[in-house]
């Protein structure tokens, strides 16, 4: 399966804290081989960003540890 087909059939979801604000959030979707796709609901014309499982795991770990807090 090619990436475009994977993205089209991907089970996209957003964080429950995003609420129903009509956008303004990121959505993620798991892909084969542990990859993760990310897209901006405010820019649906732009292609999603796809990262490897290792990159995604490092990001989630950093977020849990507060490394991205302002």
Short mmCIF file of C-alpha atoms in Angstrom, two decimals:
data_model
loop_
_atom_site.label_atom_id
_atom_site.label_comp_id
_atom_site.label_asym_id
_atom_site.label_seq_id
_atom_site.Cartn_x
_atom_site.Cartn_y
_atom_site.Cartn_z
CA UNK A 1 0.00 0.00 0.00
CA UNK A 2 1.33 3.46 -0.81
CA UNK A 3 1.46 6.32 1.66
CA UNK A 4 -1.45 8.22 0.09
CA UNK A 5 -3.70 5.18 0.44
CA UNK A 6 -2.52 4.65 4.03
CA UNK A 7 -3.31 8.27 4.91
CA UNK A 8 -6.71 8.17 3.26
CA UNK A 9 -7.79 5.10 5.23
CA UNK A 10 -6.01 6.05 8.47
CA UNK A 11 -8.08 6.28 11.68
CA UNK A 12 -7.48 9.98 12.44
CA UNK A 13 -8.16 11.25 15.96
CA UNK A 14 -7.56 14.34 18.04
CA UNK A 15 -7.08 14.88 21.75
CA UNK A 16 -10.24 15.03 23.82
CA UNK A 17 -9.02 18.35 25.25
CA UNK A 18 -9.34 19.83 21.75
CA UNK A 19 -13.08 19.99 22.34
CA UNK A 20 -15.48 21.08 19.65
CA UNK A 21 -13.85 24.38 18.72
CA UNK A 22 -14.23 23.70 14.99
CA UNK A 23 -10.54 23.13 14.40
CA UNK A 24 -7.42 24.60 15.91
CA UNK A 25 -5.90 21.25 16.74
CA UNK A 26 -3.63 18.48 15.58
CA UNK A 27 -4.85 15.04 14.63
CA UNK A 28 -2.78 11.88 14.64
CA UNK A 29 -3.19 8.53 12.96
CA UNK A 30 -1.27 5.29 13.46
CA UNK A 31 0.22 3.84 10.27
CA UNK A 32 1.83 0.49 9.47
CA UNK A 33 5.28 -0.25 10.88
CA UNK A 34 4.62 1.96 13.92
CA UNK A 35 4.75 5.21 11.95
CA UNK A 36 2.50 8.07 13.02
CA UNK A 37 0.96 10.76 10.83
CA UNK A 38 0.16 14.24 12.14
CA UNK A 39 -2.01 16.87 10.47
CA UNK A 40 -3.24 20.36 11.27
CA UNK A 41 -7.03 20.71 11.12
CA UNK A 42 -6.58 24.38 10.17
CA UNK A 43 -4.58 23.48 7.05
CA UNK A 44 -6.23 20.45 5.47
CA UNK A 45 -4.65 21.30 2.10
CA UNK A 46 -1.19 20.58 3.47
CA UNK A 47 0.11 17.01 3.50
CA UNK A 48 0.40 15.30 6.89
CA UNK A 49 3.76 14.95 8.56
CA UNK A 50 4.81 11.30 9.02
CA UNK A 51 7.34 10.17 11.63
CA UNK A 52 8.84 6.84 12.58
CA UNK A 53 7.86 4.96 15.72
CA UNK A 54 11.18 5.95 17.34
CA UNK A 55 10.61 9.66 16.70
CA UNK A 56 7.01 9.46 17.94
CA UNK A 57 8.04 7.63 21.12
CA UNK A 58 10.73 10.26 21.84
CA UNK A 59 8.19 13.06 21.33
CA UNK A 60 5.58 11.48 23.61
CA UNK A 61 8.23 10.80 26.27
CA UNK A 62 9.38 14.43 26.13
CA UNK A 63 5.81 15.71 26.34
CA UNK A 64 5.11 13.55 29.39
CA UNK A 65 8.25 14.89 31.06
CA UNK A 66 7.23 18.51 30.35
CA UNK A 67 10.09 19.21 27.95
CA UNK A 68 7.82 21.28 25.71
CA UNK A 69 6.08 23.28 28.42
CA UNK A 70 6.39 27.05 28.23
#
